CSV table of C-alpha atoms and ligand atoms in Angstrom, one decimal:
chain,number,residue,atom,x,y,z
A,1,UNK,CA,0.0,0.0,0.0
A,2,UNK,CA,2.8,2.4,0.8
A,3,UNK,CA,5.2,1.0,-1.9
A,4,UNK,CA,8.8,0.4,-1.2
A,5,UNK,CA,10.3,3.0,1.2
A,6,UNK,CA,14.0,3.1,2.0
A,7,UNK,CA,14.9,4.9,5.2
A,8,UNK,CA,17.9,6.6,3.4
A,9,UNK,CA,15.4,8.2,1.0
A,10,UNK,CA,13.8,10.1,3.9
A,11,UNK,CA,15.1,13.6,4.4
A,12,UNK,CA,17.1,13.8,7.6
A,13,UNK,CA,15.5,16.1,10.2
A,14,UNK,CA,18.4,18.6,10.4
A,15,UNK,CA,16.2,20.8,12.7
A,16,UNK,CA,17.2,18.4,15.6
A,17,UNK,CA,20.8,19.7,15.4
A,18,UNK,CA,20.6,23.4,14.5
A,19,UNK,CA,24.2,23.9,15.6
A,20,UNK,CA,25.4,21.7,12.6
A,21,UNK,CA,24.9,23.5,9.3
A,22,UNK,CA,26.2,20.6,7.0
A,23,UNK,CA,24.1,18.0,5.2
A,24,UNK,CA,25.4,14.4,5.4
A,25,UNK,CA,25.3,11.7,2.8
A,26,UNK,CA,26.9,9.7,0.0
A,27,UNK,CA,27.2,10.3,-3.7
A,28,UNK,CA,28.5,6.8,-4.4
A,29,UNK,CA,28.6,3.5,-2.5
A,30,UNK,CA,31.2,0.8,-2.5
A,31,UNK,CA,34.8,0.7,-3.7
A,32,UNK,CA,36.9,-0.7,-6.6
A,33,UNK,CA,39.6,-2.0,-4.3
A,34,UNK,CA,39.8,-4.8,-1.7
A,35,UNK,CA,42.3,-3.7,0.9
A,36,UNK,CA,42.7,-6.6,3.3
A,37,UNK,CA,42.0,-4.6,6.5
A,38,UNK,CA,38.8,-2.9,5.1
A,39,UNK,CA,35.2,-4.0,5.6
A,40,UNK,CA,33.8,-1.7,2.8
A,41,UNK,CA,34.1,-4.2,-0.1
A,42,UNK,CA,32.3,-6.9,1.9
A,43,UNK,CA,29.6,-4.6,3.2
A,44,UNK,CA,29.0,-2.4,0.1
A,45,UNK,CA,30.5,-4.3,-2.9
A,46,UNK,CA,31.8,-2.6,-6.0
A,47,UNK,CA,31.5,1.1,-6.7
A,48,UNK,CA,28.2,2.4,-8.0
A,49,UNK,CA,26.4,5.7,-8.3
A,50,UNK,CA,24.1,6.6,-5.4
A,51,UNK,CA,22.9,10.2,-5.1
A,52,UNK,CA,23.1,13.6,-6.6
A,53,UNK,CA,24.8,16.3,-4.6
A,54,UNK,CA,21.7,18.5,-4.7
A,55,UNK,CA,19.7,15.6,-3.2
A,56,UNK,CA,22.2,15.4,-0.4
A,57,UNK,CA,22.4,19.1,0.2
A,58,UNK,CA,18.6,19.7,0.6
A,59,UNK,CA,19.2,23.4,0.1
A,60,UNK,CA,22.2,23.5,2.4
A,61,UNK,CA,25.5,25.1,1.5
A,62,UNK,CA,27.8,22.5,3.0
A,63,UNK,CA,28.0,18.7,2.9
A,64,UNK,CA,29.9,16.0,4.7
A,65,UNK,CA,30.2,13.2,2.2
A,66,UNK,CA,31.1,9.7,3.4
A,67,UNK,CA,31.9,8.1,0.1
A,68,UNK,CA,34.7,5.5,0.2
A,69,UNK,CA,36.1,6.0,-3.2
A,70,UNK,CA,34.4,8.8,-5.1
A,71,UNK,CA,37.3,9.3,-7.5
A,72,UNK,CA,36.8,5.7,-8.8
A,73,UNK,CA,33.3,6.5,-10.2
A,74,UNK,CA,32.4,8.5,-13.4
A,75,UNK,CA,29.3,9.5,-11.6
A,76,UNK,CA,31.4,10.7,-8.6
A,77,UNK,CA,33.7,12.7,-10.9
A,78,UNK,CA,30.6,14.4,-12.5
A,79,UNK,CA,29.4,15.2,-9.0
A,80,UNK,CA,32.7,16.9,-8.2
A,81,UNK,CA,32.2,19.1,-11.3
A,82,UNK,CA,28.7,19.9,-10.0
A,83,UNK,CA,30.1,20.7,-6.5
A,84,UNK,CA,32.4,23.2,-8.1
A,85,UNK,CA,29.6,24.8,-10.1
A,86,UNK,CA,27.3,25.0,-7.0
A,87,UNK,CA,30.1,26.6,-5.0
A,88,UNK,CA,29.1,24.5,-2.0
A,89,UNK,CA,31.6,23.5,0.7
A,90,UNK,CA,32.3,19.8,1.2
A,91,UNK,CA,34.4,17.3,3.2
A,92,UNK,CA,34.9,13.8,1.9
A,93,UNK,CA,35.5,12.5,5.4
A,94,UNK,CA,36.5,9.0,4.5
A,95,UNK,CA,39.4,10.2,2.3
A,96,UNK,CA,40.1,10.2,-1.4
A,97,UNK,CA,42.2,7.6,-3.3
A,98,UNK,CA,45.6,9.2,-4.0
A,99,UNK,CA,46.2,6.6,-6.8
A,100,UNK,CA,43.4,8.2,-8.8
A,101,UNK,CA,44.7,11.8,-8.6
A,102,UNK,CA,45.6,12.6,-12.2
A,103,UNK,CA,46.5,16.1,-13.3
A,104,UNK,CA,42.9,16.6,-14.3
A,105,UNK,CA,41.6,15.4,-11.0
A,106,UNK,CA,44.1,17.5,-9.0
A,107,UNK,CA,43.0,20.6,-11.0
A,108,UNK,CA,39.4,19.7,-10.2
A,109,UNK,CA,40.1,19.2,-6.5
A,110,UNK,CA,41.9,22.5,-6.3
A,111,UNK,CA,38.7,24.3,-7.4
A,112,UNK,CA,36.5,22.7,-4.7
A,113,UNK,CA,35.7,24.7,-1.6
A,114,UNK,CA,36.7,22.4,1.2
A,115,UNK,CA,35.2,22.5,4.7
A,116,UNK,CA,38.7,22.2,6.1
A,117,UNK,CA,40.9,19.5,4.7
A,118,UNK,CA,41.4,17.4,1.5
A,119,UNK,CA,41.7,13.9,3.0
A,120,UNK,CA,43.7,10.9,1.9
A,121,UNK,CA,45.1,7.7,3.4
A,122,UNK,CA,48.6,6.3,3.8
A,123,UNK,CA,47.9,2.9,5.3
A,124,UNK,CA,51.1,1.1,4.2
A,125,UNK,CA,54.6,2.1,3.1
A,126,UNK,CA,53.6,1.3,-0.5
A,127,UNK,CA,51.0,4.1,-0.3
A,128,UNK,CA,53.7,6.8,0.2
A,129,UNK,CA,54.7,7.1,-3.4
A,130,UNK,CA,51.1,7.6,-4.8
A,131,UNK,CA,50.3,10.0,-1.9
A,132,UNK,CA,53.4,12.1,-2.6
A,133,UNK,CA,52.6,12.1,-6.3
A,134,UNK,CA,49.0,13.3,-5.5
A,135,UNK,CA,50.2,16.0,-3.1
A,136,UNK,CA,52.8,17.3,-5.6
A,137,UNK,CA,50.1,17.6,-8.3
A,138,UNK,CA,47.8,19.5,-5.8
A,139,UNK,CA,50.7,21.8,-4.9
A,140,UNK,CA,51.1,22.7,-8.6
A,141,UNK,CA,47.5,23.8,-8.6
A,142,UNK,CA,48.0,25.9,-5.5
A,143,UNK,CA,46.9,23.6,-2.7
A,144,UNK,CA,49.3,23.9,0.2
A,145,UNK,CA,50.2,20.9,2.3
A,146,UNK,CA,48.6,22.2,5.5
A,147,UNK,CA,45.2,21.8,3.7
A,148,UNK,CA,45.9,18.0,3.5
A,149,UNK,CA,45.0,15.4,6.1
A,150,UNK,CA,46.0,11.8,5.9
A,151,UNK,CA,44.7,8.7,7.7
A,152,UNK,CA,47.5,6.4,8.9
A,153,UNK,CA,46.6,2.8,9.7
A,154,UNK,CA,48.6,1.6,12.7
A,155,UNK,CA,49.8,-2.0,12.6
A,156,UNK,CA,53.6,-2.1,13.2
A,157,UNK,CA,54.4,1.0,15.2
A,158,UNK,CA,57.8,1.5,13.6
A,159,UNK,CA,56.3,1.5,10.1
A,160,UNK,CA,53.4,3.8,11.1
A,161,UNK,CA,55.9,6.2,12.9
A,162,UNK,CA,58.0,6.4,9.7
A,163,UNK,CA,54.9,7.4,7.7
A,164,UNK,CA,53.8,10.0,10.4
A,165,UNK,CA,57.2,11.5,10.6
A,166,UNK,CA,57.4,11.9,6.8
A,167,UNK,CA,54.0,13.6,6.8
A,168,UNK,CA,55.1,15.9,9.7
A,169,UNK,CA,58.2,16.9,7.7
A,170,UNK,CA,55.9,17.9,4.8
A,171,UNK,CA,53.5,19.9,6.9
A,172,UNK,CA,50.7,17.4,6.3
A,173,UNK,CA,48.4,16.5,9.1
A,174,UNK,CA,48.4,12.7,9.9
A,175,UNK,CA,45.6,11.0,11.8
A,176,UNK,CA,46.6,7.6,13.3
A,177,UNK,CA,44.0,4.8,13.3
A,178,UNK,CA,44.9,1.6,15.2
A,179,UNK,CA,44.1,-1.5,13.2
A,180,UNK,CA,41.0,-3.4,14.3
A,181,UNK,CA,40.5,-6.9,13.1
A,182,UNK,CA,36.8,-7.2,12.3
A,183,UNK,CA,37.0,-10.9,11.4
A,184,UNK,CA,38.6,-11.9,14.7
A,185,UNK,CA,36.6,-9.1,16.5
A,186,UNK,CA,39.7,-8.1,18.5
A,187,UNK,CA,40.6,-4.8,20.0
A,188,UNK,CA,43.7,-2.9,18.9
A,189,UNK,CA,46.8,-3.6,21.0
A,190,UNK,CA,47.5,-1.1,23.8
A,191,UNK,CA,50.7,0.1,22.2
A,192,UNK,CA,48.8,0.9,18.9
A,193,UNK,CA,46.3,2.9,20.9
A,194,UNK,CA,49.1,4.7,22.7
A,195,UNK,CA,50.7,5.6,19.4
A,196,UNK,CA,47.4,6.9,18.1
A,197,UNK,CA,47.0,9.1,21.2
A,198,UNK,CA,50.5,10.5,20.6
A,199,UNK,CA,50.0,11.3,16.9
A,200,UNK,CA,46.4,12.6,17.3
A,201,UNK,CA,47.3,15.0,20.1
A,202,UNK,CA,48.8,17.6,17.9
A,203,UNK,CA,50.5,19.7,20.6
A,204,UNK,CA,52.4,16.6,21.7
A,205,UNK,CA,53.0,15.2,18.2
A,206,UNK,CA,54.5,18.5,17.1
A,207,UNK,CA,56.8,19.0,20.1
A,208,UNK,CA,58.3,15.6,20.8
A,209,UNK,CA,59.3,12.3,19.0
A,210,UNK,CA,57.5,9.1,19.6
A,211,UNK,CA,60.6,7.7,21.3
A,212,UNK,CA,60.3,10.4,24.0
A,213,UNK,CA,56.6,10.0,24.5
A,214,UNK,CA,55.8,8.8,28.1
A,215,UNK,CA,52.0,9.0,27.9
B,1,SF4,S1,40.4,1.9,-1.0
B,1,SF4,FE1,39.6,2.5,1.1
B,1,SF4,S2,37.4,1.9,1.0
B,1,SF4,FE2,38.4,0.9,-0.7
B,1,SF4,S3,38.9,-1.1,0.1
B,1,SF4,FE3,40.8,0.2,0.4
B,1,SF4,S4,40.5,1.0,2.5
B,1,SF4,FE4,38.5,0.2,1.8
């Protein structure tokens, strides 16, 4: 009698949180990759178009978008063009895939009005090279490194520390995330949590090395 109704099709009641001006939503779902630590491919499958930015915005001027790999989708790239035309402010809070930042994409990203940061991930040592290639392209289009934020997966502390120190030297903001094994349902190790506290407390991270941290 009421047809099929998806709860995600119902407009969120933003009046409940008047202090938050942003709209929340997705433009795409899924991801083209299968990183072994990530639950997205299992939960969402491959990349597919999902929403139009104007549907998400509901007349608002800012949007927090939770796409997992918007750059991997033609629909996602068209939405980025629309975001530029609409002059709305956005945050892709799950990060962008640095491997997909071509010259053309970097130019497009440089034209977007960002809520605060352009976010990427550097989850392993092999992610450093594509990340640096992406940030160099962005630099060429006028995006400074302090506008860039990078999620850092923490498994081996030494390896994560190397990535965080490299980001600090470049003036890029790292955010450490201790590895959580969803299959085994285990908590991150204490030392991984301790390292994340150190990195994510910027006053401490910017003043001392991990080796001197006593927290
Ligand atoms: S690219 Fe990101 S979303 Fe996609 S599988 Fe890897 S970690 Fe998950």
